[in-house]
XYZ file of C-alpha atoms in Angstrom:
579
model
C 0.000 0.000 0.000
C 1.550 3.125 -1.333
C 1.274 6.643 0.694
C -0.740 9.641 -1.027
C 0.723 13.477 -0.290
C -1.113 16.308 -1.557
C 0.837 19.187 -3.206
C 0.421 22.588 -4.053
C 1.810 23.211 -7.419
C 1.295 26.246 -9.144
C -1.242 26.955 -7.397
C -3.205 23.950 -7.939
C -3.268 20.837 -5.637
C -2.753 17.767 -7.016
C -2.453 13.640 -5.285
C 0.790 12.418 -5.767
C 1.701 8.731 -4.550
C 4.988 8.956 -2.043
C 6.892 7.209 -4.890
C 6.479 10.049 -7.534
C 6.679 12.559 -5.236
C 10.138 11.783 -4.064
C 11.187 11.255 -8.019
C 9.557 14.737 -8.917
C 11.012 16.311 -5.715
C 14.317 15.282 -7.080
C 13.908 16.394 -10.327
C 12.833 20.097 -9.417
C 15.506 20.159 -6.938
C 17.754 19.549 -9.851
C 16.195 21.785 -12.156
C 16.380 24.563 -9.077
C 20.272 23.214 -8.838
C 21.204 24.185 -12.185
C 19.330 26.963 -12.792
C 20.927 28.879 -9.530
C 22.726 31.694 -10.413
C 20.929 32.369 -14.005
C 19.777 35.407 -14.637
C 15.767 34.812 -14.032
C 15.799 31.982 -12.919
C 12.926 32.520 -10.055
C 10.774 33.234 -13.366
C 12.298 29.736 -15.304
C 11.281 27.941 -12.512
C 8.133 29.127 -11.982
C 7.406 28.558 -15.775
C 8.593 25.083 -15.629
C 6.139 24.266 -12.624
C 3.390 25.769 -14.477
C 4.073 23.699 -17.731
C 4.881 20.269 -14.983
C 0.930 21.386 -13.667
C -0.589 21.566 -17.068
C 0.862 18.404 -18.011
C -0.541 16.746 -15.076
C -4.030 18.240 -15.648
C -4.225 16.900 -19.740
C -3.407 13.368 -18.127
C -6.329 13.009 -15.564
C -9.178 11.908 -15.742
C -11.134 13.133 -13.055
C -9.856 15.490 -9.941
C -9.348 13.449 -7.558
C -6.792 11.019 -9.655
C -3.583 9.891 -7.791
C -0.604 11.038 -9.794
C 1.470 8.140 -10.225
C 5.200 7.406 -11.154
C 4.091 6.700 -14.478
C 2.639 9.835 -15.074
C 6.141 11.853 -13.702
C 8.189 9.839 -16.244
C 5.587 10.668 -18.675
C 6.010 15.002 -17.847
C 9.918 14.283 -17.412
C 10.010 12.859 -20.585
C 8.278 15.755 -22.188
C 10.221 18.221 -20.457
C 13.871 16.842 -20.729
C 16.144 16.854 -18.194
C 18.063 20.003 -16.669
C 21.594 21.007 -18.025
C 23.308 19.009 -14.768
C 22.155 16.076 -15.608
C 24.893 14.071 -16.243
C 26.433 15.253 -12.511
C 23.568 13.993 -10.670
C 23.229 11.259 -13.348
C 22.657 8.760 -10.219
C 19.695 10.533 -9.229
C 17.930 9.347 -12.343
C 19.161 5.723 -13.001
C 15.477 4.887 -14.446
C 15.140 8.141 -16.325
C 16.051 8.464 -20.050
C 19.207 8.931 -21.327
C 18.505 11.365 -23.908
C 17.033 14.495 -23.835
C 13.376 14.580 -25.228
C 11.378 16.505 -26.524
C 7.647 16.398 -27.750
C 6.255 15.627 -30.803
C 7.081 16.998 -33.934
C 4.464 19.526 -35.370
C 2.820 21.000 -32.450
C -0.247 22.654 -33.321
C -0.608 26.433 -32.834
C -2.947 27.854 -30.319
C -4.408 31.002 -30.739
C -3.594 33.970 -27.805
C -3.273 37.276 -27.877
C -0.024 38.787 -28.248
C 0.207 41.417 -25.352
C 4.251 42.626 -25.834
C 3.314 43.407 -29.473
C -0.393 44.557 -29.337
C -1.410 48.128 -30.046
C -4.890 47.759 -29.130
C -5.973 44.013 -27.580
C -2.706 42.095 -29.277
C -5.497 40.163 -31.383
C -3.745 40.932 -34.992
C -0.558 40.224 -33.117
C -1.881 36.807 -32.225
C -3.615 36.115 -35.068
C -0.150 36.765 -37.224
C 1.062 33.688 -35.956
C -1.753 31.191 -35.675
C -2.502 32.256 -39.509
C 1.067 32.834 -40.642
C 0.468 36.046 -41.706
C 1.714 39.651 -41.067
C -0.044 41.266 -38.662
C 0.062 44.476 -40.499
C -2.188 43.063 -43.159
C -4.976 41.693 -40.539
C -4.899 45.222 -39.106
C -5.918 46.415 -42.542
C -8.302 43.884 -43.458
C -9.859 44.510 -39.402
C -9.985 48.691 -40.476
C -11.767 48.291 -43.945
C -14.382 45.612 -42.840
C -14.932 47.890 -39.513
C -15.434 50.817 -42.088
C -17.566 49.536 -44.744
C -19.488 46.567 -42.904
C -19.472 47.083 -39.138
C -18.054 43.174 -38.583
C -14.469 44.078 -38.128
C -15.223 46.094 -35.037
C -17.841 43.644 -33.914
C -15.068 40.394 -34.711
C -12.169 42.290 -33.015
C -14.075 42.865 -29.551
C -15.233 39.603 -29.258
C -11.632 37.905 -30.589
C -10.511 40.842 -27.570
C -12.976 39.161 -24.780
C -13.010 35.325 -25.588
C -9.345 35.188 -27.146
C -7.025 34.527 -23.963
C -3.831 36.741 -23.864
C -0.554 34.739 -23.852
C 0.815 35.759 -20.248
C 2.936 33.240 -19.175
C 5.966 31.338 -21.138
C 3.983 28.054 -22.145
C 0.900 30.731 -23.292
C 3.937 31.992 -25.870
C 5.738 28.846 -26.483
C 2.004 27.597 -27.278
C 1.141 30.908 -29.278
C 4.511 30.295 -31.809
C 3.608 26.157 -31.968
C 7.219 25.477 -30.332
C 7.928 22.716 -27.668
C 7.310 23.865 -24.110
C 10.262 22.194 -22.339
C 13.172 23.174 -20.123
C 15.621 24.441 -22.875
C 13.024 26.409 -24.910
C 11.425 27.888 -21.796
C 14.757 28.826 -20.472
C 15.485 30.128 -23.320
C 12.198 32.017 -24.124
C 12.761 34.083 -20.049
C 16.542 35.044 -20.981
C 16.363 36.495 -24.615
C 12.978 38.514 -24.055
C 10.119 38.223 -26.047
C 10.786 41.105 -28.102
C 13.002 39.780 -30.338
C 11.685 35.937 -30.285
C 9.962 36.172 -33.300
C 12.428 36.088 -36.001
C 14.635 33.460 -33.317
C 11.723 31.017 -33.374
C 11.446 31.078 -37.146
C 14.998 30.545 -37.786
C 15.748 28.126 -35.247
C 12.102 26.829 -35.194
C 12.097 26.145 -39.362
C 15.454 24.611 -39.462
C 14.810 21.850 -36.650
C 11.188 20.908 -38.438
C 13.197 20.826 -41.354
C 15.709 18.835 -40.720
C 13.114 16.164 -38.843
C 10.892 16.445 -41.857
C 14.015 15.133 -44.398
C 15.337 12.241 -41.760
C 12.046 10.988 -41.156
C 9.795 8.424 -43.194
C 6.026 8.131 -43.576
C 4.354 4.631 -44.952
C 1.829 5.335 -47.767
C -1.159 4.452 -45.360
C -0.167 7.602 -42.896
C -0.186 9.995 -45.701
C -3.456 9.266 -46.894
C -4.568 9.056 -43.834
C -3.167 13.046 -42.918
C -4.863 13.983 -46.464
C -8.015 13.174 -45.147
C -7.809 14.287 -41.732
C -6.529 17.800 -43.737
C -9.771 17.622 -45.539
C -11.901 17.155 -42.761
C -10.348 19.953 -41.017
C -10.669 22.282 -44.413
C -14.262 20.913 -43.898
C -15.267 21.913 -40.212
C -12.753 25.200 -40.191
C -15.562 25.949 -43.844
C -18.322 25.191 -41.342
C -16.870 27.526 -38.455
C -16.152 30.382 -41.227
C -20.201 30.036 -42.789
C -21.466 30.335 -38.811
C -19.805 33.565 -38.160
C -20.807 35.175 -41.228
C -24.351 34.188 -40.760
C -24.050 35.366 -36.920
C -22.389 38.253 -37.056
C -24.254 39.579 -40.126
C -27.826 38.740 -38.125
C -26.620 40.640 -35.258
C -25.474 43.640 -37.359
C -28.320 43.951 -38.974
C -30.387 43.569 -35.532
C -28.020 46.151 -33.971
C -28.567 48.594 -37.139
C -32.387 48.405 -36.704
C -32.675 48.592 -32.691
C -30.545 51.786 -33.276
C -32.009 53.213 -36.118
C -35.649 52.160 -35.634
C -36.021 51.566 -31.713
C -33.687 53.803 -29.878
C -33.367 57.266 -31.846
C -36.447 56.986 -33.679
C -35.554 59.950 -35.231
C -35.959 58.910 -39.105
C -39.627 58.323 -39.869
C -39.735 55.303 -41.232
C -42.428 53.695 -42.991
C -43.216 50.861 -40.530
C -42.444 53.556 -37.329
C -45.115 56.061 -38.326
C -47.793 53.147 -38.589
C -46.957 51.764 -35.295
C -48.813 53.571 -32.682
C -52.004 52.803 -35.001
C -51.916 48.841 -34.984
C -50.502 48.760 -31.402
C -53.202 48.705 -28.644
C -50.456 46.882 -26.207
C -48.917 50.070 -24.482
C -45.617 48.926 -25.470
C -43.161 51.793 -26.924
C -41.774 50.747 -29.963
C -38.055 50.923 -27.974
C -39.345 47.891 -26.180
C -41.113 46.120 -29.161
C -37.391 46.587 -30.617
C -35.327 45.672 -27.790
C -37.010 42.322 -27.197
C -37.002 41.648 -30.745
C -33.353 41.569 -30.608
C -32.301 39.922 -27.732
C -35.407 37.607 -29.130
C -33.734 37.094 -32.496
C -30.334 37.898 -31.559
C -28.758 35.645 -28.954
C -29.229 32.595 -30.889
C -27.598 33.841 -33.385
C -24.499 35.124 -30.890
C -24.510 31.440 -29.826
C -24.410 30.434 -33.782
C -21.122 32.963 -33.797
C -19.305 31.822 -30.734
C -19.954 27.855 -32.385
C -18.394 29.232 -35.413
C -14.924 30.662 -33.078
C -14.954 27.665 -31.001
C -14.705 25.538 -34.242
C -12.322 27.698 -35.359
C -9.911 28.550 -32.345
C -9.669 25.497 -30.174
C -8.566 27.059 -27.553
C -11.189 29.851 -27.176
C -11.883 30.939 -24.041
C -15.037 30.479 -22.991
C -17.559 32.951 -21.696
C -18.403 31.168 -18.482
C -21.932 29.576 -17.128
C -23.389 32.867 -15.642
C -23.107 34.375 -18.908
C -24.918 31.330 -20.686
C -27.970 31.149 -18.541
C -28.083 34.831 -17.993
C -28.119 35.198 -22.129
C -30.819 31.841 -21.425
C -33.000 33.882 -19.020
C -32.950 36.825 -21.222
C -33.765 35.013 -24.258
C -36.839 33.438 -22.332
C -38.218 36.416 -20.932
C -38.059 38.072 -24.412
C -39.755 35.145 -26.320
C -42.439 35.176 -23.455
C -42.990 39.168 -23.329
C -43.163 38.844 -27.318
C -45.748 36.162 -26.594
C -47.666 38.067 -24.207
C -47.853 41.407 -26.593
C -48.778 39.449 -29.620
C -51.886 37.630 -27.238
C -53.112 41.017 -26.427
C -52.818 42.044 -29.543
C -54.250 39.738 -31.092
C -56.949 39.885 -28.465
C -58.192 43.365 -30.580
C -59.868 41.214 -32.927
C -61.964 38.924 -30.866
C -65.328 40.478 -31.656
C -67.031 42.853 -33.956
C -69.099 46.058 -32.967
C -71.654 47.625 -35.530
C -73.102 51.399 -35.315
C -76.167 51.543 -38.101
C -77.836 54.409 -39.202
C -81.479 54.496 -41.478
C -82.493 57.291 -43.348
C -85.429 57.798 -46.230
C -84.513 59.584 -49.547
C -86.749 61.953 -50.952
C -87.528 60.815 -54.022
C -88.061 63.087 -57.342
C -91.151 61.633 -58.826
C -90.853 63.481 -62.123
C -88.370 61.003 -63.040
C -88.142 57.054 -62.015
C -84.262 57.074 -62.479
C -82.487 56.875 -59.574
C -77.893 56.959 -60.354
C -75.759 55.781 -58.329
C -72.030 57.024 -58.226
C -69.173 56.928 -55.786
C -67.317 60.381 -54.212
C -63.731 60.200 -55.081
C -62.221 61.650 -51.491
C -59.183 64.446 -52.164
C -57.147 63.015 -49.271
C -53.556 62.109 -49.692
C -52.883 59.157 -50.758
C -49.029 59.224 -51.495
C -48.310 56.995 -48.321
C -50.109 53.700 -49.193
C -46.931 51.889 -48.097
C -47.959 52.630 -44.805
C -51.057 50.147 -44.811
C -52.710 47.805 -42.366
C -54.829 45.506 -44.023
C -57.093 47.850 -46.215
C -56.504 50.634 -43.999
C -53.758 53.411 -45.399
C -52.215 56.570 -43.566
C -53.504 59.866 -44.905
C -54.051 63.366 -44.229
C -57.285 65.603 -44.571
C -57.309 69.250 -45.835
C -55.933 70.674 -42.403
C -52.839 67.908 -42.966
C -53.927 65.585 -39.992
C -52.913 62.390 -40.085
C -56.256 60.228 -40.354
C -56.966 56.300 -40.919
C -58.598 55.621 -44.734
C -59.986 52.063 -46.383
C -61.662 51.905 -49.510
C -63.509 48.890 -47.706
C -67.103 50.106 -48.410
C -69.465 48.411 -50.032
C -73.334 48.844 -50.918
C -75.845 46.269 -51.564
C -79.709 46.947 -53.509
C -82.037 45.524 -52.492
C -86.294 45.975 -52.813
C -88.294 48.277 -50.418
C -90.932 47.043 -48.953
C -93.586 50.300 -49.603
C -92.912 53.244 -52.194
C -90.457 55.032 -49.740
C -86.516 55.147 -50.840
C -84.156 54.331 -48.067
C -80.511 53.963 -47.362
C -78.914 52.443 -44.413
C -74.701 52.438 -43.469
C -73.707 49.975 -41.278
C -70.101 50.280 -39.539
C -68.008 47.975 -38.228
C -65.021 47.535 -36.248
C -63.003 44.861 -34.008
C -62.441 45.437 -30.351
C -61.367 43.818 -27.401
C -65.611 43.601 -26.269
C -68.560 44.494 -27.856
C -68.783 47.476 -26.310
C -65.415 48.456 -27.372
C -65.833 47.809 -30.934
C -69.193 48.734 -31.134
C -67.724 52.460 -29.769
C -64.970 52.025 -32.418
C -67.289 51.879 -34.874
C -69.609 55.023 -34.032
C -66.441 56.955 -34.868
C -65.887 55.905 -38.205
C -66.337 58.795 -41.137
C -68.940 57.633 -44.028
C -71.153 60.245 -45.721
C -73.065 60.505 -48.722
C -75.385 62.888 -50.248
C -79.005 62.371 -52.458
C -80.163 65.264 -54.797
C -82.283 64.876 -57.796
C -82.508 61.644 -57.834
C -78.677 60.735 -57.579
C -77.042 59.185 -54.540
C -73.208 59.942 -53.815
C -71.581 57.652 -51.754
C -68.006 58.065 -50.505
C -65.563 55.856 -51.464
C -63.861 55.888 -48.909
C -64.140 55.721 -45.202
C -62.052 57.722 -42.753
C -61.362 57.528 -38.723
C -59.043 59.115 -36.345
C -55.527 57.512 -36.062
C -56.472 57.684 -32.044
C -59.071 54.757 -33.203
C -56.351 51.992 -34.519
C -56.939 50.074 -37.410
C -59.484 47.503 -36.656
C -60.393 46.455 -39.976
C -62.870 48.947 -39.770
C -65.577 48.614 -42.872
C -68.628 50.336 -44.034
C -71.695 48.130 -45.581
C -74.569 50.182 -47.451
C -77.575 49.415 -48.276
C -80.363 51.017 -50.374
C -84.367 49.929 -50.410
C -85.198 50.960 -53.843
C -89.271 50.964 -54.596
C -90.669 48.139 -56.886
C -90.396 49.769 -60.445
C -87.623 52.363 -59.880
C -85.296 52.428 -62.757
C -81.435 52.250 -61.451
C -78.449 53.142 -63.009
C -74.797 52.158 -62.145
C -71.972 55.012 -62.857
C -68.373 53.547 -63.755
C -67.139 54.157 -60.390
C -69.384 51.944 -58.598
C -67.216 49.110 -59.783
C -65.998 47.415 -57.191
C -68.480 48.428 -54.487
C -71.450 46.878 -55.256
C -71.702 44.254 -52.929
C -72.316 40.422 -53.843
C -75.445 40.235 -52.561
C -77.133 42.330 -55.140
C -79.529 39.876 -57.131
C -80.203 40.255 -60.660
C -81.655 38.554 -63.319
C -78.791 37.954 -65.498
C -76.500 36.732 -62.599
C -73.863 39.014 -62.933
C -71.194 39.657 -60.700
C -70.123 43.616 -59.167
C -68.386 45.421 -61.612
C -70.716 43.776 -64.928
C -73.838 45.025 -63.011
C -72.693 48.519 -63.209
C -72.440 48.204 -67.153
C -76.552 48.443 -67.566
C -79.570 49.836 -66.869
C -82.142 47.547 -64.293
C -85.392 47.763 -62.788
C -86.541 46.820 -59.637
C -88.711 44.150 -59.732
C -91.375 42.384 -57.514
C -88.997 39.765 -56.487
C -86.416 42.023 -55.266
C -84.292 41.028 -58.448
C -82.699 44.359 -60.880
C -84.264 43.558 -64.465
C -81.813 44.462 -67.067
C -83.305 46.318 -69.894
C -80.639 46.121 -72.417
C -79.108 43.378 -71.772
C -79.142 40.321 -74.778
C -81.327 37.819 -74.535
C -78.185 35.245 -74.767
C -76.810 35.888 -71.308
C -73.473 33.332 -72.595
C -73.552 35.457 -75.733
C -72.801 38.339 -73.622
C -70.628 37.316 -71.124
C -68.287 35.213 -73.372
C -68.832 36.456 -77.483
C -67.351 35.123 -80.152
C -69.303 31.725 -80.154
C -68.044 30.885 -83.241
C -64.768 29.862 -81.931
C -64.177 26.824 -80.701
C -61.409 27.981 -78.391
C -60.693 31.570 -77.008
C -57.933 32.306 -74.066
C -57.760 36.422 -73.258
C -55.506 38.019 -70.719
C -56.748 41.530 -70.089
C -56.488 44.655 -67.610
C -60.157 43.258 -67.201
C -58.851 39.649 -65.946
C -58.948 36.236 -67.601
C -61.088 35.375 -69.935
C -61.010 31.207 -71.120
C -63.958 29.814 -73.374
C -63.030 26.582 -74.752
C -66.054 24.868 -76.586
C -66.350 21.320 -78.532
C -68.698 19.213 -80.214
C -69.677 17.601 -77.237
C -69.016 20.117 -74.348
C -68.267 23.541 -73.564
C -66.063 24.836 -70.658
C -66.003 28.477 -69.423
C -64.026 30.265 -66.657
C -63.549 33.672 -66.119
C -61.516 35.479 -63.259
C -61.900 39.266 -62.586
C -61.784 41.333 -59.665
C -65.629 39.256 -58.666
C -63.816 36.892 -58.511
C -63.869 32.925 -60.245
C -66.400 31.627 -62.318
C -66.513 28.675 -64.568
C -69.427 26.939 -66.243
C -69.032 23.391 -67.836
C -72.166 21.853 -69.213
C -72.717 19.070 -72.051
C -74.768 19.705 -75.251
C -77.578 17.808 -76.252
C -77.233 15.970 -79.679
């Protein structure tokens, strides 16, 4: 049964077996033996205990491991002996008995290069994980941070997550050479001002030399051809995150600025805001949870992309994560909450109706029917909400307009001409919307015998847009002749029978009666009612695109197909001859 002794070293406590410790004692007792005197050599020593610690930590498993002999051997190896070796050459029968090194081809780790930095020491660091000068990545940084945004965004975050390269094995690490005694001594004596050009002379010549006297079988170098590829591969991957991140967060950073914080520049979709919103929520707010909404996973996407790409990236610690988590959460469920009560505007509809009779000219039966173009502004209707557009009146108020009005004929039931508007609006309640609706703006005006309806409705901006509407309808007297002006197109409700079965805008091309059905009679219309809709029946197949809509008659021996689509709406006939 072996004895365990705890240790403190550099500044981390490890469980050494009595064994190992006594071998390791010896060995730093050596390493303290012929290093005394040497300029330094406080700082080599410390160095070389740091670089012993971080050995031991890559070789267990779990914290509570027992450092074994097998594992000193393993960090002696690595490290190499001290220069009096061969004096106390008795102290280490069992150890090797040439120096070592470590492998061949150590990979680069990015840090940031703080005794050449100007700013953070990121280009510094970044010269020699990617080999090149560092004047050229502060270039490329200074034109992307001019013309895109991303090189100051990239830099601060390389600046947080990238560690800087502090101690000796940080540098040693940062240039890809071997952190062992010689190097490290080597590294504290000449300075780190000067270490770069060393290290590639020195550094280039050893590799070189290894790279001629060594062999590789034919199954190793396709095997480092792939394992190149799939590095190309994932390093791809890493580069394709960032870009997607950091251009999603730029562009979420542009319009929280821009749009939710200054809200200075009135932009199309600010100006409509306060009119669709019913939530209380500023538009800051709105913004603001948008992007944290929108935006951290795609800062998570970006710091996959950097740890993909720098191994050794430093991480930005738990509390940050589930802070970022809580954040996220709260904004998804706030978003949730203002879109409920939003949407909650819409649950029911309200309806103020007003009935008024007409007094009717009885020197003549015809009764016209036109719409009132409004003079309101309508140079905004990119500002829209549904039907509903942003305008101003005469006095240049801003004011809610919809050409959602529509009027329906139908028969009176004695010889007295009425009209009745119905408006409606959503709300919250009944009561609400039903309020919501009194305040809508619909007039008209009857005089000899011709009713003017306005085509459009209007409402105060203080009202929302509720999908607000206006529905018309006029009790003409059994007999009454009724004529449609042009700009009725598009108003006449569905619901208007007629004999001929036309649809909206083809009613307002004739002249109709009322009859005792509560049907219009047309007067001119042709007795053929699919010679007038379609013509030309004496072609057997007919396909017209118009500004009037689509126009297909295809006809046969046997059969004849129709369809028609205009602003009505669809309709196709299909029926089968008799022979």
């Amino acid at each position: 049964m072996n004895k365990t002794v705890n240790i403190n070293l550099a500044n981390t406590f490890f469980h050494i077996d009595e064994e190992a410790y006594n071998k390791l004692r010896r060995y730093l007792e050596a390493i303290k033996r012929s290093f005394s005197g040497t300029t330094g050599s406080d700082e080599i020593i410390a160095d070389i205990e740091a670089r012993i610690a971080e050995l031991f930590l890559e070789k267990m498993e779990h914290e509570r491991q027992v450092i074994t002999q097998k594992e000193v051997d393993a960090v002696i190896e690595v490290m190499g002996q001290p220069e009096d070796y061969m004096v106390d050459e008795d102290i280490f029968e069992d150890a090797p008995k040439e120096k070592a090194t470590e492998p061949r081809g150590r990979v680069k780790k990015l840090y940031r290069d703080i005794d050449h930095k100007y700013i953070g020491g990121v280009c510094a660091g970044l010269e020699y994980y990617l080999g090149i000068d560092a004047l050229w990545i502060r270039i490329i940084f200074i034109l992307l941070a001019v013309f895109t945004g991303f090189g100051l965004i990239a830099y601060i975050l390389l600046w947080i997550l990238v560690p800087e390269a502090a101690t000796t094995s940080q540098k040693l690490d940062m240039t890809g050479e071997p952190i062992n005694i010689s190097n490290i001594e080597r590294k504290v004596k000449e300075g780190f001002d000067d270490v770069a050009d060393k290290v590639k002379n020195v550094d280039y010549e050893k590799v070189g030399n290894k790279v001629k006297s060594s062999s590789k079988t034919f199954f190793d170098t396709i095997g480092d051809i792939i394992m190149f590829l799939f590095k190309v591969f994932g390093k791809f991957i890493g580069i394709l995150l960032i870009i997607i991140g950091a251009a999603t967060l730029i562009g979420l950073f542009i319009a929280l600025f821009s749009v939710g914080i200054i809200d200075a520049v009135h932009f199309p979709g600010v100006d409509f805001y306060e009119i669709v919103n019913t939530t209380g929520a500023p538009v800051w707010l709105v913004s603001l949870l948008l992007f944290f909404a929108i935006g951290i996973p795609f800062f998570f996407l970006l710091y996959l992309g950097m740890k993909i790409l720098v191994t050794n990236l430093k991480s930005i610690g738990n509390i940050a994560k589930f802070s970022l988590l809580g954040l996220w959460l709260i904004s998804i469920g706030s978003l949730v909450v203002l879109g409920v009560r939003q949407a909650a505007e819409f649950a029911t509809v309200g309806s103020s109706t007003e009935k008024n009779e007409l007094a009717f000219n009885t020197d003549n039966d015809t009764i016209l029917i036109r719409m009132n173009d409004s003079n309101y502004d309508r140079n905004m209707e990119n500002i829209h909400f549904g039907r509903m557009t942003l305008s101003y009146d005469e006095s240049d108020n801003p004011i809610l307009m919809s050409d959602d009005v529509r009027f329906n004929v139908k028969k009176s039931e004695d010889s007295v001409l009425r009209i009745s508007i119905r408006k409606d609006s959503h709300g919250k309640t009944f009561k609400e919307a039903r309020e919501r609706a009194s305040k809508v703006n619909y007039n008209y005006a009857f005089s000899n015998n011709e009713i003017v309806l306005d085509e459009f409705l209007t409402t105060a901006t203080s009202n929302k847009a509720r999908q607000q509407e206006v529905r018309a309808t006029l009790y003409v007297p059994v007999g009454k002749v009724i004529m449609f002006d042009k700009t009725t197109k598009g108003h006449i409700d569905r619901g208007t029978k007629n004999d001929r079965d036309y649809y909206r805008s083809r009613i307002a091309d004739h002249t109709w009666i009322m009859g005792e059905d509560g049907e219009l009679k047309c007067q001119e219309c042709p007795e053929d009612n699919n010679e007038d809709n379609w013509n030309d029946d004496d072609e057997d197949a007919r396909f017209i695109i118009d500004e009037d809509g689509i126009d297909i008659n295809v006809k046969d021996a046997d059969d004849s197909f129709e369809m028609k689509i205009d602003e009505d709406g669809v309709r196709i006939k299909a029926k089968e001859n008799d022979q």
